[in-house]
Short mmCIF file of N, CA and C in Angstrom, two decimals:
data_model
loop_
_atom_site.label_atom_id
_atom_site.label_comp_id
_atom_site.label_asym_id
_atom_site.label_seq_id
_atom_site.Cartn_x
_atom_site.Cartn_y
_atom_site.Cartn_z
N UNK A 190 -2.90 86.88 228.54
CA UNK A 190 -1.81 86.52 227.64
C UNK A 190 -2.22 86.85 226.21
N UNK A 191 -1.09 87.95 225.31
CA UNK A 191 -1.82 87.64 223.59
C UNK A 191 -1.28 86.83 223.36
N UNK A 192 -1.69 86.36 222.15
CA UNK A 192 -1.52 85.43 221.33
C UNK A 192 -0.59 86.47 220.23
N UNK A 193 0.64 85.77 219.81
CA UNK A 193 1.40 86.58 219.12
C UNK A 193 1.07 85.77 217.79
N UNK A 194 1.58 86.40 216.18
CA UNK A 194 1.71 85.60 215.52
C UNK A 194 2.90 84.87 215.14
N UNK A 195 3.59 84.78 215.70
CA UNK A 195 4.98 83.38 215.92
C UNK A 195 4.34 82.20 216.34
N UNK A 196 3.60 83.14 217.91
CA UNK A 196 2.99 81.70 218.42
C UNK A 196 1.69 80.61 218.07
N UNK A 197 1.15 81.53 217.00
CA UNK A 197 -0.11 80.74 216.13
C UNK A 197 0.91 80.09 215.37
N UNK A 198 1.79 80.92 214.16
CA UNK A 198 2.67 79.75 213.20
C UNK A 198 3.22 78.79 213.88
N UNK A 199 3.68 79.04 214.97
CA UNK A 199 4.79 77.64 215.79
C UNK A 199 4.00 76.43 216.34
N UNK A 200 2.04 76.57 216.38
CA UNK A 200 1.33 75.84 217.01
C UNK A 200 1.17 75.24 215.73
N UNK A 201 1.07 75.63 214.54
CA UNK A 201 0.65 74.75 213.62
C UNK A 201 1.43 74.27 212.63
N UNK A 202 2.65 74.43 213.03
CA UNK A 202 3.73 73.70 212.13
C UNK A 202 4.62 74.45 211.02
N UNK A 203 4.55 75.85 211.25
CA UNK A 203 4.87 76.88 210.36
C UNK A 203 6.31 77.76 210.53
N UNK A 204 7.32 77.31 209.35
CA UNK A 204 8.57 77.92 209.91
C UNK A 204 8.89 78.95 209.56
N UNK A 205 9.22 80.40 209.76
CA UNK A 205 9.08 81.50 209.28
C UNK A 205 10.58 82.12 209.34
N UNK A 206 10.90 82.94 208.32
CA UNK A 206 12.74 83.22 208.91
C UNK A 206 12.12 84.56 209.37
N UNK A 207 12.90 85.30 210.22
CA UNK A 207 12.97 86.41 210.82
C UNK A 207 12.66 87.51 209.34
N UNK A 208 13.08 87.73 208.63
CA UNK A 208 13.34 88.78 207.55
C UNK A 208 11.44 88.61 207.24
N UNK A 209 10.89 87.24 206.79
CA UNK A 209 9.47 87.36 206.75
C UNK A 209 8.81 87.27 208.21
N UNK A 210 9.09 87.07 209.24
CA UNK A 210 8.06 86.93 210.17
C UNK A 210 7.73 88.76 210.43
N UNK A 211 9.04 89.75 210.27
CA UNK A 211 8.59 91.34 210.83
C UNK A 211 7.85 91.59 209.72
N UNK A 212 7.77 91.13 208.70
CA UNK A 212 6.49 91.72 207.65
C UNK A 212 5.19 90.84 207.37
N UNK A 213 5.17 89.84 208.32
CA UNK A 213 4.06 89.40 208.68
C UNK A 213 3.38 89.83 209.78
N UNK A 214 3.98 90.39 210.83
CA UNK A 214 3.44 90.79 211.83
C UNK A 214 2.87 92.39 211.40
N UNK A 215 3.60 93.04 210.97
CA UNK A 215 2.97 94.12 210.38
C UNK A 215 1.57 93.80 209.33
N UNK A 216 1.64 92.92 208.36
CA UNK A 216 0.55 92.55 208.08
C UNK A 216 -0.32 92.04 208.63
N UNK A 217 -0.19 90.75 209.78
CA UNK A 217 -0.93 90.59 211.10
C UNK A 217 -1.57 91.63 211.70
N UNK A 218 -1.09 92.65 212.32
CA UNK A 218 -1.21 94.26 213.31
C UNK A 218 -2.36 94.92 212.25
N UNK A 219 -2.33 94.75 210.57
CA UNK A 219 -3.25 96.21 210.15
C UNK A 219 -4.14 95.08 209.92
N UNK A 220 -4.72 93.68 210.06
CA UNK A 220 -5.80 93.31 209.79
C UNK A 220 -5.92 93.22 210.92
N UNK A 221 -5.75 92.71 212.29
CA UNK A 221 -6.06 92.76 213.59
C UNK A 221 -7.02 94.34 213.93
N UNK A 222 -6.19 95.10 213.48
CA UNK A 222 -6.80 96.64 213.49
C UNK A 222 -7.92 97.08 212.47
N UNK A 223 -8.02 96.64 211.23
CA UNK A 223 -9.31 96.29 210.86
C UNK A 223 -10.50 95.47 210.95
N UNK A 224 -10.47 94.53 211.31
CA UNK A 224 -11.28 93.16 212.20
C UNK A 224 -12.04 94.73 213.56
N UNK A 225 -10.76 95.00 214.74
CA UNK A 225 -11.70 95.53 215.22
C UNK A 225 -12.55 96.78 214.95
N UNK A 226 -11.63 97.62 214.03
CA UNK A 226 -13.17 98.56 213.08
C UNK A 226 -14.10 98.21 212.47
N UNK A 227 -13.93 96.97 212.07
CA UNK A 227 -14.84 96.47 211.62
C UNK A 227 -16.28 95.75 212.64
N UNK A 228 -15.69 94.91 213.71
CA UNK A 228 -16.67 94.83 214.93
C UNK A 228 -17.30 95.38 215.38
N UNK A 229 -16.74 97.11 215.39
CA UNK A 229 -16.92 98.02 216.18
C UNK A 229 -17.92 99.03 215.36
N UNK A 230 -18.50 98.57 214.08
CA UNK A 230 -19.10 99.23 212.75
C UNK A 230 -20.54 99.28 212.70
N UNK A 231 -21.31 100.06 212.22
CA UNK A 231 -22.65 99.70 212.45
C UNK A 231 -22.74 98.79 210.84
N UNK A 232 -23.57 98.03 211.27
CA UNK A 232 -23.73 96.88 209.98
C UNK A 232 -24.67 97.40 208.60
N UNK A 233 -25.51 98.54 209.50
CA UNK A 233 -26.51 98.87 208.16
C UNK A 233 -25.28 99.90 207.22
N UNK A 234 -23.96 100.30 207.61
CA UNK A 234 -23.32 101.40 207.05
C UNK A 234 -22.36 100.13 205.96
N UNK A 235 -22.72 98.92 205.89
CA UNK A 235 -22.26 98.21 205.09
C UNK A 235 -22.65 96.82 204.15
N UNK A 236 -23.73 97.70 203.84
CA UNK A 236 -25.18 96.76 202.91
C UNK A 236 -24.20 96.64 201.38
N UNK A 237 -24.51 95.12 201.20
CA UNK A 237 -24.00 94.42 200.02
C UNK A 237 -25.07 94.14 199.57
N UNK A 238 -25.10 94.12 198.00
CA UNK A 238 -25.86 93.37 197.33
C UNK A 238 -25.84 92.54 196.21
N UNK A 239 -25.67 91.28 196.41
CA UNK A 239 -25.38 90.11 195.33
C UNK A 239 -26.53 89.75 193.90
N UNK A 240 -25.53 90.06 193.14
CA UNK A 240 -26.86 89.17 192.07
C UNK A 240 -26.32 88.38 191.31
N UNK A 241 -26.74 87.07 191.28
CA UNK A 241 -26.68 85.86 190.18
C UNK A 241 -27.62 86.03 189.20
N UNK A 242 -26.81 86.34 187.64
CA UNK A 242 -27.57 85.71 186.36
C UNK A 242 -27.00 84.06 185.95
N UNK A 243 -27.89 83.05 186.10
CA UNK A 243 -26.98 82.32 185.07
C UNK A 243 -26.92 82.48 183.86
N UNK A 244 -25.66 82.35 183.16
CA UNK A 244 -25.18 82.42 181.80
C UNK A 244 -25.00 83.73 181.37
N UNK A 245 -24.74 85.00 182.94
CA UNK A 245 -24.73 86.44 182.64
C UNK A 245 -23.55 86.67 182.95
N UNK A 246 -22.45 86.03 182.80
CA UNK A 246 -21.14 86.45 183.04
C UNK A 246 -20.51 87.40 181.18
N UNK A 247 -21.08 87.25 180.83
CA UNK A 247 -20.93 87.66 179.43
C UNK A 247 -21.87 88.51 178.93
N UNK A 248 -21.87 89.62 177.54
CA UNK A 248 -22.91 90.59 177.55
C UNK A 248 -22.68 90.10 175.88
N UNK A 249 -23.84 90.39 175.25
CA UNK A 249 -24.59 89.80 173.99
C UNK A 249 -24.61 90.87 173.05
#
């Protein structure tokens, strides 16, 4: 069985009119489809790197 997204909004209390639910599902469908490129990704092809200065949000 999928899981549609009507049937996630309708489990959690969420009322949607028709005119927004077809452009939610389209927005639903291209992150569903990125999630699995993304699963499906090798992890070293997506190295982040964070840096904290404190009090470096600003330049002098």
């Amino acid at each position: 069985m999928k899981v549609t997204l009507r049937d996630v909004l309708e489990s959690r209390g969420v009322q949607v009119s028709e005119s927004h639910l077809d452009v939610l599902e389209q927005r639903w469908q291209a992150i569903q489809y990125l999630k699995a490129d993304f699963e499906s990704a090798v992890l070293d092809d997506y190295d982040i790197a964070l840096r904290h200065i404190p009090g470096g949000d600003h330049i002098e």
